[in-house]
Amino acid sequence: MSLTRNAEATASKTANSRWLELLARAGFIGYGVVHLLFAWLALQIAFGSSPDDGDQSGALRTLAAQPMGKFIVIAIGVGMVAMALWQLTQAAVGHVSEEGNRRIVERVLSGARTVVYGWFAFTAYKVVNSASSSSSADQQEDMTSKLMESTGGRWLVGFVGLVVAGIGIGQAIYGIKKKFEKNLKTGEMSAKTRQLARKLGMAGYAARGSAFAVAGVLVVVAAVNYDPEKARGLDAALRTLRDQPFGTILLGLVALGIAAFGVYCFLQSRYRKV
């Protein structure tokens, strides 16, 4: 019990760190930049001229190729580490304002966000150090191919696809129902800023959720049909949308939604409860 209390005290102290808060807020700015670049790549895919994969790792590689780009990617990576630590402390001792099962759900969601932000930080590290010559989409395809060499592996890939699709649908619902507003300091916003944050959040979460839902469905299809090429994550999802009737328009709308999420992240850097 003493060890548990000490761990909780350490986590609580970390959660209340002013430096961690500042870095996490800076991380939201980096997160927004990545999503704006992600949206730009999605638009390029829509019109058949994308030079890189249409996902967040492609956005980081695009950024790293610019003057001073690697320095900016390093800064984004540091911000992502701070955001991961923030969400880790929330998973450990946070969400005290919630009660019962709701607090458990919120802590589990914080644990999931820890993984997401940690993955972003690791991706930034790989981009800066050129640790991998292949894109994340290629790596996902290779890993899926290896997993599907066995029946159990195909079931696992299918299950992961269902989880990703569920996360995407959940994100879309989260945005449409405006649940993100409870995490904002709306009392400090003007009426116009609050209205802007609401519109950007709704469009952003709906667009991201749609892209993830399509990506998850494609992973399930890959497992059923033994077609690893379809399991290329968000890049495959965007290209699948483009190839549908009116696909250019659909993908253009998704790109605008992702850009809206990027701008929403800038607002989060100021008004998010951290």
C-alpha angles and dihedrals in degrees: 000000000000091000090050092050091049091051091049091048091051091048091048091050090050091049090054094049112128091208092052090051092051092047092047091052089050087049090061089058090053090046089053093050091052092052093048089054089044088054090050091053090048090054090050090051089050090058095038100250107101113144093194143023115298098238139085094276089054088052091053092049090050090051094046090056092062126087108282086003097131091052090054091048089052090052090049090049091053089050090050091052089052091049090049091052091047092052091043090057089047089053090049104043109349139104091057091157089067122080135219118327092000091064090050091052092049092049091050090050089051088053089053091049089051089059092047095050091042090053090051090051091050091048090052089051092052092048093051093046095038085230091162129036093198125074124248089251090056091047091050091050092049093048092048091050091053093047092050092058086090132046091237090052092053090052089050092050090049091050091050089050091053091049092050091047090049091050089051093051089046091053092050092050090045089057098041091051090047091232090149090074092076088068094054129085091238091166089068093051127093116236091257094049092049091050090049092049090050094052094044093047094048093049094041099049092042092052095045091045092051092051093049092046091054090046091052093049090051091053090052090049089049090054094047095046097032091238110142091179089075091056096077097119122226093350091062091043093055093046090048090053090050091054094055124094106285085007095149090057093045093049091044089056091048089050091052089049092051089049088051089054089052091055089044088057089059089056089048090056087065105030107027115116103244 
